[in-house]
Amino acid sequence: MPSNIPAASGEGGGVRSVQRAFDILSLLTEDRRSLTIREVVDETGLAKTTALRLLQTLEHLGLLWATPNGFAAGPALWRWAHLARTAWELPPETVQLMRELGARHRETVNLYVPRDTHRVCIAQQESPQPLRHVVRVGDELPLWAGASSKVLLIEAPERLLVRVARSSPYGEAHVPTLRAWIGQAAHDGYAASHGEREPGLSAVAVPVARGTGPVAALTLSGPTVRFTEERVREFAADLREAAKRMSERGFDHPLT
């Protein structure tokens, strides 16, 4: 049965058409709820006729909806959003633990899982303070620095450490530093970072275990000025207790 999405010419054209359709959908944000044809053409570089065909196809499939102001998110996305939410949503007990951590310490609480040479934020409890660290759920951050990276890489194979180092600004020479960080994190049961990836940003992380190795990293992060040695020790102790409870109930997530 032929696809409703127009295929692009050349090798792998069908894949390009899917990518183009996704690029159009990705233009929708919380701040921009609808798209005009002109905006799609200007921001994707597509020819107007190609953009219009893709928009019409997405509308036909219910992924977009034509309104007087342009094309908005369509009703078919509700079903996909529901499926994604049920698959990726964390257990209520885990969410409650993160809320309690955030309420006690007034810093941002994040939960990361590893994905190749990156870590993905799968949950966040935002700090109520005006000066705070915020990462969007779904954001991918590098594994070559940061407190959560140090605990996520515990027991990582050497070949992964090499690939992570090569993705860093320091190249493969970064491997010994990674080994030292990981060894310290494994010994202490937690890791801290101060300005390693972003100046003025600090974090404390502990592993959430499944079996003998880490499957996720639970973190508190915020401005370095608030992460004194005493506070870091306090954060680490509370994070360890919360991570232990998560591990005991059985941590599960599609990326793990």
PDB file of C-alpha atoms in Angstrom:
ATOM      1  CA  MET A   1       0.000   0.000   0.000  1.00  0.00           C
ATOM      2  CA  PRO A   2       1.550   3.334  -1.006  1.00  0.00           C
ATOM      3  CA  SER A   3       2.448   5.855   1.692  1.00  0.00           C
ATOM      4  CA  ASN A   4       0.439   9.058   1.994  1.00  0.00           C
ATOM      5  CA  ILE A   5       3.635  10.979   2.668  1.00  0.00           C
ATOM      6  CA  PRO A   6       5.199  12.236  -0.557  1.00  0.00           C
ATOM      7  CA  ALA A   7       8.571  10.636  -1.177  1.00  0.00           C
ATOM      8  CA  ALA A   8      11.569  12.779  -1.940  1.00  0.00           C
ATOM      9  CA  SER A   9      13.654  11.979  -4.984  1.00  0.00           C
ATOM     10  CA  GLY A  10      16.923  10.099  -4.771  1.00  0.00           C
ATOM     11  CA  GLU A  11      18.247   7.320  -2.610  1.00  0.00           C
ATOM     12  CA  GLY A  12      16.521   7.066   0.767  1.00  0.00           C
ATOM     13  CA  GLY A  13      13.909   9.599  -0.367  1.00  0.00           C
ATOM     14  CA  GLY A  14      11.156   8.143   1.795  1.00  0.00           C
ATOM     15  CA  VAL A  15      13.304   8.611   4.895  1.00  0.00           C
ATOM     16  CA  ARG A  16      13.949  12.225   3.961  1.00  0.00           C
ATOM     17  CA  SER A  17      10.233  12.858   3.614  1.00  0.00           C
ATOM     18  CA  VAL A  18       9.598  11.466   7.078  1.00  0.00           C
ATOM     19  CA  GLN A  19      12.407  13.649   8.439  1.00  0.00           C
ATOM     20  CA  ARG A  20      10.925  16.696   6.719  1.00  0.00           C
ATOM     21  CA  ALA A  21       7.504  15.970   8.196  1.00  0.00           C
ATOM     22  CA  PHE A  22       9.063  15.617  11.637  1.00  0.00           C
ATOM     23  CA  ASP A  23      10.984  18.879  11.141  1.00  0.00           C
ATOM     24  CA  ILE A  24       7.673  20.645  10.482  1.00  0.00           C
ATOM     25  CA  LEU A  25       6.020  19.184  13.585  1.00  0.00           C
ATOM     26  CA  SER A  26       9.084  20.183  15.639  1.00  0.00           C
ATOM     27  CA  LEU A  27       8.470  23.842  14.796  1.00  0.00           C
ATOM     28  CA  LEU A  28       5.462  23.784  17.115  1.00  0.00           C
ATOM     29  CA  THR A  29       6.301  24.860  20.672  1.00  0.00           C
ATOM     30  CA  GLU A  30       4.471  26.081  23.761  1.00  0.00           C
ATOM     31  CA  ASP A  31       5.153  29.628  22.595  1.00  0.00           C
ATOM     32  CA  ARG A  32       4.135  28.963  18.987  1.00  0.00           C
ATOM     33  CA  ARG A  33       0.917  26.993  18.825  1.00  0.00           C
ATOM     34  CA  SER A  34       0.345  27.322  15.061  1.00  0.00           C
ATOM     35  CA  LEU A  35       2.396  27.548  11.863  1.00  0.00           C
ATOM     36  CA  THR A  36       1.820  29.416   8.644  1.00  0.00           C
ATOM     37  CA  ILE A  37       3.036  28.086   5.309  1.00  0.00           C
ATOM     38  CA  ARG A  38       5.471  31.007   5.114  1.00  0.00           C
ATOM     39  CA  GLU A  39       6.990  30.114   8.504  1.00  0.00           C
ATOM     40  CA  VAL A  40       7.444  26.489   7.441  1.00  0.00           C
ATOM     41  CA  VAL A  41       9.108  27.504   4.176  1.00  0.00           C
ATOM     42  CA  ASP A  42      11.390  30.044   5.858  1.00  0.00           C
ATOM     43  CA  GLU A  43      12.502  27.781   8.705  1.00  0.00           C
ATOM     44  CA  THR A  44      12.852  24.463   6.901  1.00  0.00           C
ATOM     45  CA  GLY A  45      14.141  25.703   3.556  1.00  0.00           C
ATOM     46  CA  LEU A  46      11.574  23.574   1.732  1.00  0.00           C
ATOM     47  CA  ALA A  47      10.028  24.698  -1.521  1.00  0.00           C
ATOM     48  CA  LYS A  48       6.544  26.097  -0.999  1.00  0.00           C
ATOM     49  CA  THR A  49       4.909  23.303  -3.007  1.00  0.00           C
ATOM     50  CA  THR A  50       6.745  20.618  -1.004  1.00  0.00           C
ATOM     51  CA  ALA A  51       5.897  22.301   2.298  1.00  0.00           C
ATOM     52  CA  LEU A  52       2.235  22.561   1.322  1.00  0.00           C
ATOM     53  CA  ARG A  53       2.036  18.878   0.319  1.00  0.00           C
ATOM     54  CA  LEU A  54       3.587  17.819   3.621  1.00  0.00           C
ATOM     55  CA  LEU A  55       1.285  20.093   5.606  1.00  0.00           C
ATOM     56  CA  GLN A  56      -1.756  18.714   3.804  1.00  0.00           C
ATOM     57  CA  THR A  57      -0.604  15.135   4.408  1.00  0.00           C
ATOM     58  CA  LEU A  58      -0.032  15.798   8.104  1.00  0.00           C
ATOM     59  CA  GLU A  59      -3.463  17.397   8.290  1.00  0.00           C
ATOM     60  CA  HIS A  60      -5.029  14.395   6.514  1.00  0.00           C
ATOM     61  CA  LEU A  61      -3.422  12.087   9.094  1.00  0.00           C
ATOM     62  CA  GLY A  62      -4.729  14.251  11.943  1.00  0.00           C
ATOM     63  CA  LEU A  63      -1.250  15.261  13.101  1.00  0.00           C
ATOM     64  CA  LEU A  64      -1.953  18.887  12.192  1.00  0.00           C
ATOM     65  CA  TRP A  65      -5.178  20.850  12.185  1.00  0.00           C
ATOM     66  CA  ALA A  66      -5.933  23.793   9.875  1.00  0.00           C
ATOM     67  CA  THR A  67      -7.092  26.910  11.745  1.00  0.00           C
ATOM     68  CA  PRO A  68      -7.605  30.535  10.703  1.00  0.00           C
ATOM     69  CA  ASN A  69      -4.163  31.293  12.199  1.00  0.00           C
ATOM     70  CA  GLY A  70      -2.339  28.431  10.503  1.00  0.00           C
ATOM     71  CA  PHE A  71      -1.669  24.755  11.228  1.00  0.00           C
ATOM     72  CA  ALA A  72      -1.907  23.673  14.873  1.00  0.00           C
ATOM     73  CA  ALA A  73      -1.235  20.351  16.602  1.00  0.00           C
ATOM     74  CA  GLY A  74      -3.859  17.837  15.488  1.00  0.00           C
ATOM     75  CA  PRO A  75      -6.092  15.480  17.490  1.00  0.00           C
ATOM     76  CA  ALA A  76      -4.182  12.353  16.402  1.00  0.00           C
ATOM     77  CA  LEU A  77      -1.288  13.519  18.573  1.00  0.00           C
ATOM     78  CA  TRP A  78      -3.480  12.965  21.654  1.00  0.00           C
ATOM     79  CA  ARG A  79      -3.348   9.191  21.169  1.00  0.00           C
ATOM     80  CA  TRP A  80       0.414   9.206  20.698  1.00  0.00           C
ATOM     81  CA  ALA A  81       0.861  11.512  23.689  1.00  0.00           C
ATOM     82  CA  HIS A  82      -1.215   9.144  25.836  1.00  0.00           C
ATOM     83  CA  LEU A  83       0.833   6.147  24.715  1.00  0.00           C
ATOM     84  CA  ALA A  84       4.101   7.984  25.402  1.00  0.00           C
ATOM     85  CA  ARG A  85       2.909   9.129  28.812  1.00  0.00           C
ATOM     86  CA  THR A  86       1.874   5.659  29.948  1.00  0.00           C
ATOM     87  CA  ALA A  87       5.145   4.160  28.666  1.00  0.00           C
ATOM     88  CA  TRP A  88       7.508   6.803  30.047  1.00  0.00           C
ATOM     89  CA  GLU A  89       5.717   8.036  33.153  1.00  0.00           C
ATOM     90  CA  LEU A  90       7.526   7.269  36.388  1.00  0.00           C
ATOM     91  CA  PRO A  91       5.782   5.494  39.280  1.00  0.00           C
ATOM     92  CA  PRO A  92       3.942   7.883  41.631  1.00  0.00           C
ATOM     93  CA  GLU A  93       6.223   6.830  44.506  1.00  0.00           C
ATOM     94  CA  THR A  94       9.316   7.952  42.551  1.00  0.00           C
ATOM     95  CA  VAL A  95       7.721  11.279  41.644  1.00  0.00           C
ATOM     96  CA  GLN A  96       6.764  11.825  45.291  1.00  0.00           C
ATOM     97  CA  LEU A  97      10.333  11.112  46.451  1.00  0.00           C
ATOM     98  CA  MET A  98      11.631  13.747  44.033  1.00  0.00           C
ATOM     99  CA  ARG A  99       9.039  16.266  45.212  1.00  0.00           C
ATOM    100  CA  GLU A 100      10.026  15.701  48.815  1.00  0.00           C
ATOM    101  CA  LEU A 101      13.716  16.165  47.984  1.00  0.00           C
ATOM    102  CA  GLY A 102      12.958  19.412  46.186  1.00  0.00           C
ATOM    103  CA  ALA A 103      10.813  20.692  49.050  1.00  0.00           C
ATOM    104  CA  ARG A 104      13.477  19.917  51.662  1.00  0.00           C
ATOM    105  CA  HIS A 105      16.475  21.354  49.843  1.00  0.00           C
ATOM    106  CA  ARG A 106      14.912  23.917  47.476  1.00  0.00           C
ATOM    107  CA  GLU A 107      17.232  22.879  44.650  1.00  0.00           C
ATOM    108  CA  THR A 108      16.352  21.283  41.318  1.00  0.00           C
ATOM    109  CA  VAL A 109      15.984  17.506  41.397  1.00  0.00           C
ATOM    110  CA  ASN A 110      16.728  15.562  38.208  1.00  0.00           C
ATOM    111  CA  LEU A 111      16.675  11.919  37.244  1.00  0.00           C
ATOM    112  CA  TYR A 112      18.981  10.848  34.398  1.00  0.00           C
ATOM    113  CA  VAL A 113      19.454   7.581  32.541  1.00  0.00           C
ATOM    114  CA  PRO A 114      22.380   6.765  30.227  1.00  0.00           C
ATOM    115  CA  ARG A 115      21.995   6.576  26.484  1.00  0.00           C
ATOM    116  CA  ASP A 116      25.193   5.773  24.592  1.00  0.00           C
ATOM    117  CA  THR A 117      27.579   8.712  25.212  1.00  0.00           C
ATOM    118  CA  HIS A 118      24.844  10.912  26.672  1.00  0.00           C
ATOM    119  CA  ARG A 119      22.541  11.087  29.658  1.00  0.00           C
ATOM    120  CA  VAL A 120      18.838  11.792  29.223  1.00  0.00           C
ATOM    121  CA  CYS A 121      16.735  13.702  31.728  1.00  0.00           C
ATOM    122  CA  ILE A 122      13.582  11.649  32.330  1.00  0.00           C
ATOM    123  CA  ALA A 123      12.127  13.607  35.262  1.00  0.00           C
ATOM    124  CA  GLN A 124      12.619  16.922  37.034  1.00  0.00           C
ATOM    125  CA  GLN A 125      11.376  18.733  40.116  1.00  0.00           C
ATOM    126  CA  GLU A 126      12.242  22.386  39.586  1.00  0.00           C
ATOM    127  CA  SER A 127      13.701  24.515  42.359  1.00  0.00           C
ATOM    128  CA  PRO A 128      11.343  27.225  43.662  1.00  0.00           C
ATOM    129  CA  GLN A 129      14.229  29.703  43.957  1.00  0.00           C
ATOM    130  CA  PRO A 130      14.650  32.512  41.379  1.00  0.00           C
ATOM    131  CA  LEU A 131      18.265  31.476  40.652  1.00  0.00           C
ATOM    132  CA  ARG A 132      18.073  27.807  39.714  1.00  0.00           C
ATOM    133  CA  HIS A 133      19.220  25.147  37.267  1.00  0.00           C
ATOM    134  CA  VAL A 134      16.627  23.841  34.825  1.00  0.00           C
ATOM    135  CA  VAL A 135      16.929  21.000  32.306  1.00  0.00           C
ATOM    136  CA  ARG A 136      13.932  20.032  30.232  1.00  0.00           C
ATOM    137  CA  VAL A 137      12.657  16.479  30.407  1.00  0.00           C
ATOM    138  CA  GLY A 138      13.968  14.718  27.304  1.00  0.00           C
ATOM    139  CA  ASP A 139      17.124  16.822  27.047  1.00  0.00           C
ATOM    140  CA  GLU A 140      20.334  14.919  26.289  1.00  0.00           C
ATOM    141  CA  LEU A 141      23.527  16.042  28.017  1.00  0.00           C
ATOM    142  CA  PRO A 142      27.060  14.693  27.521  1.00  0.00           C
ATOM    143  CA  LEU A 143      28.567  12.022  29.760  1.00  0.00           C
ATOM    144  CA  TRP A 144      32.078  13.484  29.784  1.00  0.00           C
ATOM    145  CA  ALA A 145      31.381  15.781  32.763  1.00  0.00           C
ATOM    146  CA  GLY A 146      28.937  16.372  35.597  1.00  0.00           C
ATOM    147  CA  ALA A 147      28.079  14.597  38.819  1.00  0.00           C
ATOM    148  CA  SER A 148      25.415  12.368  37.264  1.00  0.00           C
ATOM    149  CA  SER A 149      27.836  11.227  34.546  1.00  0.00           C
ATOM    150  CA  LYS A 150      30.349  10.063  37.148  1.00  0.00           C
ATOM    151  CA  VAL A 151      27.852   7.743  38.823  1.00  0.00           C
ATOM    152  CA  LEU A 152      26.258   6.570  35.576  1.00  0.00           C
ATOM    153  CA  LEU A 153      29.675   5.459  34.279  1.00  0.00           C
ATOM    154  CA  ILE A 154      30.425   3.247  37.281  1.00  0.00           C
ATOM    155  CA  GLU A 155      31.190  -0.223  35.854  1.00  0.00           C
ATOM    156  CA  ALA A 156      31.160   1.170  32.294  1.00  0.00           C
ATOM    157  CA  PRO A 157      33.352  -0.802  29.847  1.00  0.00           C
ATOM    158  CA  GLU A 158      36.613   0.726  28.705  1.00  0.00           C
ATOM    159  CA  ARG A 159      35.415   1.074  25.119  1.00  0.00           C
ATOM    160  CA  LEU A 160      32.545   3.293  26.275  1.00  0.00           C
ATOM    161  CA  LEU A 161      34.886   5.479  28.318  1.00  0.00           C
ATOM    162  CA  VAL A 162      37.027   5.977  25.231  1.00  0.00           C
ATOM    163  CA  ARG A 163      34.011   6.993  23.154  1.00  0.00           C
ATOM    164  CA  VAL A 164      32.798   9.362  25.873  1.00  0.00           C
ATOM    165  CA  ALA A 165      36.266  10.933  26.116  1.00  0.00           C
ATOM    166  CA  ARG A 166      36.471  11.374  22.357  1.00  0.00           C
ATOM    167  CA  SER A 167      33.157  13.271  22.454  1.00  0.00           C
ATOM    168  CA  SER A 168      34.586  15.727  24.991  1.00  0.00           C
ATOM    169  CA  PRO A 169      36.579  18.900  24.281  1.00  0.00           C
ATOM    170  CA  TYR A 170      39.679  17.089  25.613  1.00  0.00           C
ATOM    171  CA  GLY A 171      39.646  14.039  23.332  1.00  0.00           C
ATOM    172  CA  GLU A 172      40.897  10.606  24.341  1.00  0.00           C
ATOM    173  CA  ALA A 173      43.292  12.166  26.852  1.00  0.00           C
ATOM    174  CA  HIS A 174      40.226  12.660  29.060  1.00  0.00           C
ATOM    175  CA  VAL A 175      39.999   8.904  29.812  1.00  0.00           C
ATOM    176  CA  PRO A 176      42.286   8.974  32.916  1.00  0.00           C
ATOM    177  CA  THR A 177      40.238  11.828  34.371  1.00  0.00           C
ATOM    178  CA  LEU A 178      37.043   9.867  33.781  1.00  0.00           C
ATOM    179  CA  ARG A 179      38.544   6.809  35.469  1.00  0.00           C
ATOM    180  CA  ALA A 180      39.565   8.891  38.504  1.00  0.00           C
ATOM    181  CA  TRP A 181      36.110  10.486  38.778  1.00  0.00           C
ATOM    182  CA  ILE A 182      34.364   7.127  38.473  1.00  0.00           C
ATOM    183  CA  GLY A 183      36.651   5.488  41.027  1.00  0.00           C
ATOM    184  CA  GLN A 184      35.990   8.273  43.524  1.00  0.00           C
ATOM    185  CA  ALA A 185      32.220   8.082  42.935  1.00  0.00           C
ATOM    186  CA  ALA A 186      32.232   4.304  43.428  1.00  0.00           C
ATOM    187  CA  HIS A 187      34.220   4.687  46.660  1.00  0.00           C
ATOM    188  CA  ASP A 188      32.105   7.530  48.110  1.00  0.00           C
ATOM    189  CA  GLY A 189      28.700   6.350  46.882  1.00  0.00           C
ATOM    190  CA  TYR A 190      28.031   9.754  45.365  1.00  0.00           C
ATOM    191  CA  ALA A 191      29.649  12.347  43.096  1.00  0.00           C
ATOM    192  CA  ALA A 192      29.809  16.131  43.035  1.00  0.00           C
ATOM    193  CA  SER A 193      30.715  18.566  40.286  1.00  0.00           C
ATOM    194  CA  HIS A 194      31.412  22.283  40.285  1.00  0.00           C
ATOM    195  CA  GLY A 195      31.519  24.161  37.000  1.00  0.00           C
ATOM    196  CA  GLU A 196      32.709  21.179  34.951  1.00  0.00           C
ATOM    197  CA  ARG A 197      30.248  21.701  32.140  1.00  0.00           C
ATOM    198  CA  GLU A 198      28.818  25.132  32.893  1.00  0.00           C
ATOM    199  CA  PRO A 199      30.604  27.761  35.035  1.00  0.00           C
ATOM    200  CA  GLY A 200      28.767  28.510  38.255  1.00  0.00           C
ATOM    201  CA  LEU A 201      26.726  25.291  38.172  1.00  0.00           C
ATOM    202  CA  SER A 202      27.125  22.529  40.749  1.00  0.00           C
ATOM    203  CA  ALA A 203      25.462  19.171  41.268  1.00  0.00           C
ATOM    204  CA  VAL A 204      25.457  16.168  43.572  1.00  0.00           C
ATOM    205  CA  ALA A 205      24.412  12.760  42.236  1.00  0.00           C
ATOM    206  CA  VAL A 206      23.928   9.225  43.511  1.00  0.00           C
ATOM    207  CA  PRO A 207      23.296   6.031  41.547  1.00  0.00           C
ATOM    208  CA  VAL A 208      19.918   4.322  41.448  1.00  0.00           C
ATOM    209  CA  ALA A 209      20.887   0.672  41.307  1.00  0.00           C
ATOM    210  CA  ARG A 210      19.353  -2.370  39.668  1.00  0.00           C
ATOM    211  CA  GLY A 211      21.372  -5.454  40.452  1.00  0.00           C
ATOM    212  CA  THR A 212      24.988  -4.468  40.960  1.00  0.00           C
ATOM    213  CA  GLY A 213      25.245  -1.508  38.597  1.00  0.00           C
ATOM    214  CA  PRO A 214      23.701   1.948  38.239  1.00  0.00           C
ATOM    215  CA  VAL A 215      20.643   2.255  36.039  1.00  0.00           C
ATOM    216  CA  ALA A 216      19.934   5.934  36.732  1.00  0.00           C
ATOM    217  CA  ALA A 217      21.349   8.964  38.522  1.00  0.00           C
ATOM    218  CA  LEU A 218      19.371  11.018  41.030  1.00  0.00           C
ATOM    219  CA  THR A 219      20.714  14.564  41.370  1.00  0.00           C
ATOM    220  CA  LEU A 220      20.351  17.896  43.078  1.00  0.00           C
ATOM    221  CA  SER A 221      21.728  20.838  41.101  1.00  0.00           C
ATOM    222  CA  GLY A 222      21.943  24.595  41.376  1.00  0.00           C
ATOM    223  CA  PRO A 223      24.279  27.601  41.660  1.00  0.00           C
ATOM    224  CA  THR A 224      27.752  26.747  42.971  1.00  0.00           C
ATOM    225  CA  VAL A 225      27.511  29.457  45.627  1.00  0.00           C
ATOM    226  CA  ARG A 226      24.858  27.388  47.431  1.00  0.00           C
ATOM    227  CA  PHE A 227      26.755  24.078  47.170  1.00  0.00           C
ATOM    228  CA  THR A 228      29.161  24.361  50.086  1.00  0.00           C
ATOM    229  CA  GLU A 229      31.013  21.285  51.357  1.00  0.00           C
ATOM    230  CA  GLU A 230      28.574  20.944  54.248  1.00  0.00           C
ATOM    231  CA  ARG A 231      25.560  21.188  51.936  1.00  0.00           C
ATOM    232  CA  VAL A 232      27.070  18.705  49.486  1.00  0.00           C
ATOM    233  CA  ARG A 233      27.404  16.125  52.284  1.00  0.00           C
ATOM    234  CA  GLU A 234      23.833  16.823  53.386  1.00  0.00           C
ATOM    235  CA  PHE A 235      22.536  16.502  49.822  1.00  0.00           C
ATOM    236  CA  ALA A 236      24.437  13.263  49.277  1.00  0.00           C
ATOM    237  CA  ALA A 237      23.042  11.624  52.410  1.00  0.00           C
ATOM    238  CA  ASP A 238      19.453  12.493  51.518  1.00  0.00           C
ATOM    239  CA  LEU A 239      19.896  11.504  47.873  1.00  0.00           C
ATOM    240  CA  ARG A 240      21.322   8.114  48.883  1.00  0.00           C
ATOM    241  CA  GLU A 241      18.296   7.380  51.053  1.00  0.00           C
ATOM    242  CA  ALA A 242      15.888   8.354  48.266  1.00  0.00           C
ATOM    243  CA  ALA A 243      17.811   6.315  45.666  1.00  0.00           C
ATOM    244  CA  LYS A 244      17.798   3.305  47.998  1.00  0.00           C
ATOM    245  CA  ARG A 245      14.015   3.490  48.232  1.00  0.00           C
ATOM    246  CA  MET A 246      13.735   3.761  44.446  1.00  0.00           C
ATOM    247  CA  SER A 247      15.984   0.720  43.997  1.00  0.00           C
ATOM    248  CA  GLU A 248      14.080  -1.326  46.571  1.00  0.00           C
ATOM    249  CA  ARG A 249      10.746  -0.778  44.844  1.00  0.00           C
ATOM    250  CA  GLY A 250      12.295  -1.726  41.494  1.00  0.00           C
ATOM    251  CA  PHE A 251      13.286   1.031  39.085  1.00  0.00           C
ATOM    252  CA  ASP A 252      12.027   0.548  35.538  1.00  0.00           C
ATOM    253  CA  HIS A 253      12.005   2.810  32.476  1.00  0.00           C
ATOM    254  CA  PRO A 254      11.948   2.241  28.681  1.00  0.00           C
ATOM    255  CA  LEU A 255      15.537   3.518  28.315  1.00  0.00           C
ATOM    256  CA  THR A 256      16.793   1.075  30.955  1.00  0.00           C
TER     257      THR A 256
END
